[in-house]
Amino acid sequence: MNESNIPPRKIKVGIPRALYFYRYGPLWVYLLRQFQCDVVISAPTSAKIVEDGAKQAISELCVPMKLYFGHVQALLDEYPDLDYVFIPRYVSIHKNQYYCPKFLTLPETIKYGMKLSVPILTLEVNAKKHYGIEGAIEMGKTLGFSLEDSGKAWMVALKKYNQLKSKMNSSNYIDILASLDKNPNHVIKKRKFREVIPKKIRGKFPLSILILGHPYNVYESYINMHLIERLKTLDCHILTIEDTHSDQFKKPVKINKIYEQYWQSEDEILKTARYYLNEGKKEIDGVIFLISFACGPDSLIEELVMRDMKTRKIPFLTLILDEHSGESGMVTRIESLVDMIRRKKYDSISSS
Ligand code: SF4
């Protein structure tokens, strides 16, 4: 407290609700709170955020990057008193594997692309620099914390994050991320969808669908047009990378005799696909792969996954997301896939 008993104003830091907020958002919030910051998060994606992002970013970028621009703008519009925008730099979490180059240069892309006047607070996560602790110490220095206190703050935040992560799965993922945002104006209203399956047969012909893709595509309901909710109304049980046992990620994926998967996110996708192509084959009835238009790494592995699924006769659908994706076209494709799988599965059961 100061002399007038008014608590000192906390440093206000804004986190854009985009890209790896959908994976590491809780870790960032815990860390910033350890640093005594007032943490705010941009509003859930809306038509305006998509439009603002598409206007500010260059047109060649993938839609998750365009959304990032839109979310930074949303923070600046809603919180004019922001001290920092938090923009991390994810380089690698495993030696010899890297995140997409867009993550490596994210702070600069936003700084110069948006001519940002609010300072950026960054956290570098890099396997060559002790996986984040060095980045946290740098960040702590900017916020006025000692090396020791910053190191402790990182360890506490990481422990809390790992505990939470072990409880996260595709059923609670969106709600847990939403609970990080304390702004009552940001409550995500659940959309109601028409019931496609008649009541009397609901639950009698269930299916399990694996959704592959980056978390910022799988759990970003606005841009994927509520894929998870829609599949649930079609009596489908959902599985994602977050439901896959951590043991499945230990063994490397070899594309061929000499080449191991180089991109971090695509490695996760391939390891999940490998499990469901083999031991987990009976756990799924079909696969939907969500990819972003203009995504280099996704386009490299989509073909590999599609061919493998075809060989194992697992129904497979790729949905390409961009800011112009039309809802009716998407819904028709999902409903047709589910209908086709259900007819095949239950006809073959009834005729056997
Ligand atoms: S991995 Fe693909 S979707 Fe993700 S940021 Fe890079 S280009 Fe965009």
Short mmCIF file of C-alpha atoms and ligand atoms in Angstrom, two decimals:
data_model
loop_
_atom_site.label_atom_id
_atom_site.label_comp_id
_atom_site.label_asym_id
_atom_site.label_seq_id
_atom_site.Cartn_x
_atom_site.Cartn_y
_atom_site.Cartn_z
CA MET A 1 0.00 0.00 0.00
CA ASN A 2 1.19 3.59 -0.66
CA GLU A 3 0.61 6.54 1.71
CA SER A 4 -2.98 7.12 0.56
CA ASN A 5 -3.77 3.41 1.07
CA ILE A 6 -4.51 2.95 -2.61
CA PRO A 7 -3.01 -0.33 -3.80
CA PRO A 8 -0.38 0.29 -6.50
CA ARG A 9 -1.73 -0.27 -10.01
CA LYS A 10 -0.72 -3.64 -11.35
CA ILE A 11 1.00 -3.94 -14.72
CA LYS A 12 -1.73 -4.79 -17.22
CA VAL A 13 -0.81 -7.42 -19.78
CA GLY A 14 -3.07 -8.52 -22.64
CA ILE A 15 -2.97 -12.00 -24.15
CA PRO A 16 -4.40 -12.51 -27.66
CA ARG A 17 -6.80 -15.47 -27.68
CA ALA A 18 -5.24 -17.07 -30.74
CA LEU A 19 -2.58 -19.53 -31.94
CA TYR A 20 -0.89 -21.23 -28.99
CA PHE A 21 -3.19 -19.62 -26.48
CA TYR A 22 -5.10 -22.82 -27.30
CA ARG A 23 -2.23 -24.93 -25.94
CA TYR A 24 -0.21 -22.84 -23.51
CA GLY A 25 -2.76 -20.18 -22.46
CA PRO A 26 -3.00 -21.51 -18.86
CA LEU A 27 0.80 -21.54 -18.48
CA TRP A 28 1.06 -17.90 -19.62
CA VAL A 29 -1.74 -16.76 -17.33
CA TYR A 30 -0.20 -18.56 -14.33
CA LEU A 31 3.23 -17.11 -15.09
CA LEU A 32 1.99 -13.56 -15.52
CA ARG A 33 0.00 -13.84 -12.30
CA GLN A 34 3.17 -15.04 -10.53
CA PHE A 35 4.67 -11.77 -11.78
CA GLN A 36 1.77 -9.90 -10.09
CA CYS A 37 0.32 -8.75 -13.43
CA ASP A 38 -3.28 -7.92 -14.16
CA VAL A 39 -3.92 -10.36 -17.00
CA VAL A 40 -6.60 -9.70 -19.61
CA ILE A 41 -7.49 -11.86 -22.61
CA SER A 42 -8.96 -10.71 -25.91
CA ALA A 43 -12.65 -11.43 -26.50
CA PRO A 44 -13.74 -14.68 -28.14
CA THR A 45 -13.42 -14.58 -31.93
CA SER A 46 -16.19 -12.65 -33.67
CA ALA A 47 -16.90 -11.51 -37.23
CA LYS A 48 -15.24 -8.17 -36.41
CA ILE A 49 -12.07 -9.84 -35.11
CA VAL A 50 -11.86 -11.96 -38.28
CA GLU A 51 -12.45 -8.89 -40.46
CA ASP A 52 -9.89 -6.76 -38.58
CA GLY A 53 -7.32 -9.55 -38.78
CA ALA A 54 -7.84 -10.11 -42.48
CA LYS A 55 -7.47 -6.35 -43.12
CA GLN A 56 -4.25 -5.97 -41.17
CA ALA A 57 -2.42 -9.16 -42.14
CA ILE A 58 -1.05 -9.87 -45.58
CA SER A 59 -3.46 -11.96 -47.60
CA GLU A 60 -1.03 -14.90 -48.07
CA LEU A 61 -1.04 -15.73 -44.36
CA CYS A 62 -2.95 -18.70 -42.92
CA VAL A 63 -6.19 -17.90 -41.11
CA PRO A 64 -4.80 -18.59 -37.57
CA MET A 65 -2.19 -15.87 -38.18
CA LYS A 66 -4.83 -13.47 -39.50
CA LEU A 67 -6.88 -14.16 -36.39
CA TYR A 68 -3.83 -13.32 -34.28
CA PHE A 69 -3.72 -9.83 -35.82
CA GLY A 70 -7.46 -9.48 -35.15
CA HIS A 71 -7.08 -10.51 -31.51
CA VAL A 72 -4.21 -8.07 -30.91
CA GLN A 73 -6.42 -5.32 -32.35
CA ALA A 74 -9.32 -6.44 -30.13
CA LEU A 75 -7.08 -6.10 -27.06
CA LEU A 76 -5.95 -2.61 -28.07
CA ASP A 77 -9.55 -1.50 -28.69
CA GLU A 78 -10.95 -2.92 -25.46
CA TYR A 79 -8.09 -2.09 -23.10
CA PRO A 80 -6.55 1.31 -23.99
CA ASP A 81 -4.64 1.22 -20.67
CA LEU A 82 -2.63 -1.91 -21.57
CA ASP A 83 1.03 -1.80 -20.50
CA TYR A 84 2.10 -4.77 -22.62
CA VAL A 85 0.80 -7.16 -25.22
CA PHE A 86 2.09 -10.64 -24.47
CA ILE A 87 3.45 -12.25 -27.64
CA PRO A 88 5.52 -15.41 -27.07
CA ARG A 89 8.18 -16.83 -29.33
CA TYR A 90 7.91 -20.61 -29.52
CA VAL A 91 11.03 -22.01 -31.16
CA SER A 92 11.19 -25.63 -29.97
CA ILE A 93 10.44 -27.90 -27.06
CA HIS A 94 12.40 -30.89 -28.42
CA LYS A 95 15.94 -30.82 -29.78
CA ASN A 96 16.01 -31.04 -33.60
CA GLN A 97 12.34 -30.13 -33.91
CA TYR A 98 10.90 -26.70 -34.55
CA TYR A 99 7.63 -24.89 -34.46
CA CYS A 100 6.32 -23.38 -37.66
CA PRO A 101 8.50 -20.37 -38.67
CA LYS A 102 5.52 -18.09 -38.03
CA PHE A 103 5.85 -18.79 -34.31
CA LEU A 104 9.57 -18.04 -34.36
CA THR A 105 9.03 -14.51 -35.63
CA LEU A 106 5.62 -13.76 -34.12
CA PRO A 107 6.67 -10.76 -31.95
CA GLU A 108 8.36 -9.04 -34.92
CA THR A 109 5.56 -9.91 -37.34
CA ILE A 110 3.02 -8.22 -35.07
CA LYS A 111 5.25 -5.33 -34.04
CA TYR A 112 6.07 -4.25 -37.58
CA GLY A 113 2.98 -5.63 -39.31
CA MET A 114 0.66 -3.65 -37.04
CA LYS A 115 3.06 -0.78 -36.22
CA LEU A 116 2.31 -1.58 -32.59
CA SER A 117 2.81 1.32 -30.17
CA VAL A 118 2.17 -0.74 -26.99
CA PRO A 119 5.34 -2.61 -25.93
CA ILE A 120 5.54 -6.35 -26.40
CA LEU A 121 6.29 -8.67 -23.52
CA THR A 122 7.72 -11.88 -24.87
CA LEU A 123 8.58 -15.34 -23.58
CA GLU A 124 10.99 -17.38 -25.63
CA VAL A 125 10.60 -21.14 -25.38
CA ASN A 126 13.55 -22.86 -26.92
CA ALA A 127 14.98 -26.33 -26.31
CA LYS A 128 18.45 -24.86 -26.75
CA LYS A 129 17.76 -22.36 -23.95
CA HIS A 130 16.45 -24.64 -21.21
CA TYR A 131 12.87 -24.87 -22.46
CA GLY A 132 11.49 -21.58 -21.20
CA ILE A 133 13.18 -20.82 -17.89
CA GLU A 134 15.66 -18.47 -19.57
CA GLY A 135 12.77 -16.80 -21.37
CA ALA A 136 10.90 -16.42 -18.07
CA ILE A 137 13.98 -14.86 -16.44
CA GLU A 138 14.24 -12.34 -19.29
CA MET A 139 10.56 -11.58 -18.95
CA GLY A 140 10.88 -11.20 -15.19
CA LYS A 141 13.76 -8.74 -15.72
CA THR A 142 11.51 -6.55 -17.88
CA LEU A 143 8.86 -6.62 -15.13
CA GLY A 144 11.39 -5.78 -12.38
CA PHE A 145 11.89 -9.24 -10.84
CA SER A 146 15.18 -10.80 -9.77
CA LEU A 147 16.68 -13.82 -11.50
CA GLU A 148 15.82 -16.02 -8.54
CA ASP A 149 12.21 -14.84 -8.22
CA SER A 150 11.66 -15.20 -11.98
CA GLY A 151 13.04 -18.74 -11.95
CA LYS A 152 10.73 -19.61 -9.06
CA ALA A 153 7.76 -18.00 -10.82
CA TRP A 154 8.43 -20.18 -13.90
CA MET A 155 8.67 -23.37 -11.85
CA VAL A 156 5.42 -22.65 -9.97
CA ALA A 157 3.55 -21.76 -13.19
CA LEU A 158 4.90 -24.80 -15.03
CA LYS A 159 3.93 -27.17 -12.21
CA LYS A 160 0.38 -25.75 -12.10
CA TYR A 161 0.14 -25.97 -15.87
CA ASN A 162 1.31 -29.59 -15.99
CA GLN A 163 -1.20 -30.52 -13.30
CA LEU A 164 -4.00 -28.87 -15.25
CA LYS A 165 -2.87 -30.35 -18.57
CA SER A 166 -3.06 -33.88 -17.19
CA LYS A 167 -6.78 -33.28 -16.58
CA MET A 168 -7.54 -31.63 -19.93
CA ASN A 169 -9.24 -33.59 -22.68
CA SER A 170 -11.45 -32.85 -25.65
CA SER A 171 -14.59 -32.66 -23.45
CA ASN A 172 -13.40 -29.97 -21.06
CA TYR A 173 -10.73 -28.20 -23.14
CA ILE A 174 -12.80 -25.26 -24.40
CA ASP A 175 -14.40 -24.61 -21.00
CA ILE A 176 -11.06 -24.71 -19.15
CA LEU A 177 -9.53 -22.19 -21.56
CA ALA A 178 -12.62 -19.97 -21.30
CA SER A 179 -12.38 -20.03 -17.49
CA LEU A 180 -9.02 -18.20 -17.69
CA ASP A 181 -10.84 -15.06 -18.84
CA LYS A 182 -12.48 -13.19 -15.97
CA ASN A 183 -14.20 -10.55 -18.13
CA PRO A 184 -17.99 -11.13 -17.79
CA ASN A 185 -18.52 -9.64 -21.28
CA HIS A 186 -16.50 -12.48 -22.77
CA VAL A 187 -18.69 -15.37 -21.70
CA ILE A 188 -18.99 -17.67 -24.72
CA LYS A 189 -22.64 -18.30 -25.48
CA LYS A 190 -23.20 -21.92 -26.47
CA ARG A 191 -24.87 -22.14 -29.86
CA LYS A 192 -27.85 -24.43 -30.15
CA PHE A 193 -27.99 -26.69 -33.17
CA ARG A 194 -30.98 -28.46 -34.60
CA GLU A 195 -31.13 -32.11 -33.56
CA VAL A 196 -30.34 -34.07 -36.71
CA ILE A 197 -30.88 -37.54 -35.22
CA PRO A 198 -34.54 -38.30 -34.39
CA LYS A 199 -35.08 -38.63 -30.62
CA LYS A 200 -36.26 -42.25 -30.74
CA ILE A 201 -33.00 -43.51 -32.27
CA ARG A 202 -30.60 -41.11 -30.54
CA GLY A 203 -27.78 -42.98 -28.82
CA LYS A 204 -28.48 -46.24 -30.64
CA PHE A 205 -25.95 -45.87 -33.48
CA PRO A 206 -23.01 -44.00 -31.96
CA LEU A 207 -19.78 -43.25 -33.79
CA SER A 208 -16.32 -42.14 -32.69
CA ILE A 209 -14.64 -39.49 -34.79
CA LEU A 210 -11.01 -38.47 -34.43
CA ILE A 211 -10.38 -34.78 -35.13
CA LEU A 212 -6.78 -34.10 -36.12
CA GLY A 213 -5.25 -30.64 -36.38
CA HIS A 214 -3.63 -27.81 -34.49
CA PRO A 215 -5.38 -26.90 -31.22
CA TYR A 216 -6.06 -23.40 -32.59
CA ASN A 217 -8.10 -25.00 -35.35
CA VAL A 218 -9.72 -27.81 -33.37
CA TYR A 219 -10.87 -25.70 -30.39
CA GLU A 220 -11.42 -22.35 -32.15
CA SER A 221 -15.15 -22.87 -32.52
CA TYR A 222 -15.84 -19.70 -34.50
CA ILE A 223 -13.45 -20.51 -37.31
CA ASN A 224 -14.22 -24.26 -37.46
CA MET A 225 -17.94 -23.47 -37.32
CA HIS A 226 -18.51 -25.39 -34.09
CA LEU A 227 -17.30 -28.68 -35.48
CA ILE A 228 -17.19 -30.46 -32.11
CA GLU A 229 -20.71 -29.36 -31.13
CA ARG A 230 -22.09 -30.28 -34.55
CA LEU A 231 -20.58 -33.74 -34.40
CA LYS A 232 -22.09 -34.24 -30.95
CA THR A 233 -25.55 -33.44 -32.31
CA LEU A 234 -24.88 -36.15 -34.89
CA ASP A 235 -24.40 -38.67 -32.06
CA CYS A 236 -20.62 -38.78 -32.44
CA HIS A 237 -18.11 -39.23 -29.67
CA ILE A 238 -15.08 -36.98 -30.22
CA LEU A 239 -11.41 -37.84 -29.84
CA THR A 240 -8.52 -35.43 -30.37
CA ILE A 241 -4.79 -35.26 -29.79
CA GLU A 242 -5.59 -34.21 -26.21
CA ASP A 243 -7.26 -37.59 -25.56
CA THR A 244 -4.23 -39.54 -26.73
CA HIS A 245 -2.07 -41.10 -24.01
CA SER A 246 1.24 -39.31 -23.50
CA ASP A 247 3.16 -42.58 -24.12
CA GLN A 248 2.17 -42.35 -27.77
CA PHE A 249 4.28 -39.21 -28.16
CA LYS A 250 7.53 -40.75 -26.91
CA LYS A 251 8.47 -42.84 -29.94
CA PRO A 252 9.71 -40.77 -32.93
CA VAL A 253 7.86 -40.77 -36.22
CA LYS A 254 10.05 -41.79 -39.14
CA ILE A 255 8.78 -40.61 -42.50
CA ASN A 256 11.39 -42.80 -44.16
CA LYS A 257 14.73 -44.43 -43.21
CA ILE A 258 16.60 -41.17 -42.77
CA TYR A 259 13.97 -38.52 -42.22
CA GLU A 260 12.35 -37.89 -38.86
CA GLN A 261 9.51 -35.43 -38.58
CA TYR A 262 11.01 -31.97 -38.19
CA TRP A 263 7.96 -29.82 -37.39
CA GLN A 264 6.83 -29.98 -33.78
CA SER A 265 3.06 -29.67 -34.27
CA GLU A 266 2.95 -31.96 -37.26
CA ASP A 267 4.90 -34.53 -35.24
CA GLU A 268 2.08 -34.62 -32.67
CA ILE A 269 -0.49 -35.03 -35.43
CA LEU A 270 1.45 -37.88 -37.05
CA LYS A 271 1.97 -39.67 -33.73
CA THR A 272 -1.73 -39.49 -32.96
CA ALA A 273 -2.57 -40.75 -36.47
CA ARG A 274 -0.05 -43.58 -36.05
CA TYR A 275 -1.74 -44.76 -32.85
CA TYR A 276 -5.22 -44.80 -34.42
CA LEU A 277 -3.91 -46.51 -37.55
CA ASN A 278 -2.55 -49.33 -35.40
CA GLU A 279 -3.41 -50.23 -31.77
CA GLY A 280 -6.25 -47.71 -31.60
CA LYS A 281 -7.86 -48.58 -34.92
CA LYS A 282 -10.96 -50.10 -33.31
CA GLU A 283 -11.51 -46.97 -31.19
CA ILE A 284 -12.47 -44.79 -34.17
CA ASP A 285 -14.91 -44.93 -37.06
CA GLY A 286 -13.53 -42.03 -39.06
CA VAL A 287 -11.14 -39.08 -39.12
CA ILE A 288 -11.56 -35.38 -39.84
CA PHE A 289 -8.35 -33.43 -40.42
CA LEU A 290 -8.71 -29.68 -39.97
CA ILE A 291 -6.06 -27.78 -41.87
CA SER A 292 -5.54 -24.11 -42.55
CA PHE A 293 -5.49 -22.80 -46.07
CA ALA A 294 -1.91 -21.71 -46.94
CA CYS A 295 -0.33 -23.80 -44.16
CA GLY A 296 2.95 -25.22 -45.45
CA PRO A 297 3.58 -27.82 -42.68
CA ASP A 298 -0.03 -29.13 -42.77
CA SER A 299 -0.01 -29.53 -46.52
CA LEU A 300 3.12 -31.71 -46.22
CA ILE A 301 1.58 -34.22 -43.84
CA GLU A 302 -2.06 -34.17 -44.97
CA GLU A 303 -1.24 -36.31 -47.98
CA LEU A 304 0.71 -38.82 -45.83
CA VAL A 305 -2.09 -39.18 -43.30
CA MET A 306 -4.74 -39.45 -46.02
CA ARG A 307 -2.86 -42.24 -47.84
CA ASP A 308 -2.33 -44.22 -44.63
CA MET A 309 -6.00 -43.92 -43.65
CA LYS A 310 -7.00 -45.07 -47.12
CA THR A 311 -4.72 -48.11 -46.88
CA ARG A 312 -6.36 -49.08 -43.55
CA LYS A 313 -9.83 -48.29 -44.96
CA ILE A 314 -10.55 -45.63 -42.33
CA PRO A 315 -12.97 -42.96 -43.66
CA PHE A 316 -11.14 -39.65 -43.86
CA LEU A 317 -12.20 -36.08 -44.57
CA THR A 318 -10.00 -32.99 -44.84
CA LEU A 319 -11.63 -29.65 -44.04
CA ILE A 320 -9.65 -26.60 -45.11
CA LEU A 321 -10.25 -23.53 -43.00
CA ASP A 322 -9.98 -19.94 -44.09
CA GLU A 323 -11.81 -16.75 -43.30
CA HIS A 324 -14.19 -17.29 -46.23
CA SER A 325 -15.19 -20.89 -45.42
CA GLY A 326 -18.94 -21.21 -45.88
CA GLU A 327 -21.02 -22.81 -43.14
CA SER A 328 -23.49 -24.66 -45.37
CA GLY A 329 -20.78 -26.34 -47.45
CA MET A 330 -18.97 -27.44 -44.30
CA VAL A 331 -22.13 -28.78 -42.64
CA THR A 332 -23.08 -30.77 -45.76
CA ARG A 333 -19.65 -32.41 -45.87
CA ILE A 334 -19.70 -33.34 -42.18
CA GLU A 335 -23.23 -34.71 -42.32
CA SER A 336 -22.48 -36.72 -45.47
CA LEU A 337 -19.35 -38.22 -43.89
CA VAL A 338 -21.15 -39.20 -40.69
CA ASP A 339 -24.12 -40.60 -42.62
CA MET A 340 -21.85 -42.67 -44.87
CA ILE A 341 -19.85 -44.07 -41.92
CA ARG A 342 -22.97 -44.85 -39.91
CA ARG A 343 -24.70 -46.68 -42.78
CA LYS A 344 -21.58 -48.70 -43.45
CA LYS A 345 -20.95 -49.59 -39.80
CA TYR A 346 -24.48 -50.46 -38.74
CA ASP A 347 -25.54 -52.09 -42.02
CA SER A 348 -22.52 -54.33 -41.79
CA ILE A 349 -23.32 -55.13 -38.14
CA SER A 350 -26.99 -55.90 -38.89
CA SER A 351 -26.17 -58.02 -41.95
CA SER A 352 -23.43 -60.03 -40.20
S1 SF4 B 1 1.57 -24.29 -38.70
FE1 SF4 B 1 0.32 -23.69 -40.44
S2 SF4 B 1 -1.58 -22.91 -39.54
FE2 SF4 B 1 -0.03 -22.91 -37.94
S3 SF4 B 1 0.86 -20.85 -38.00
FE3 SF4 B 1 2.14 -22.18 -39.27
S4 SF4 B 1 1.34 -21.90 -41.35
FE4 SF4 B 1 -0.22 -21.16 -39.92
#
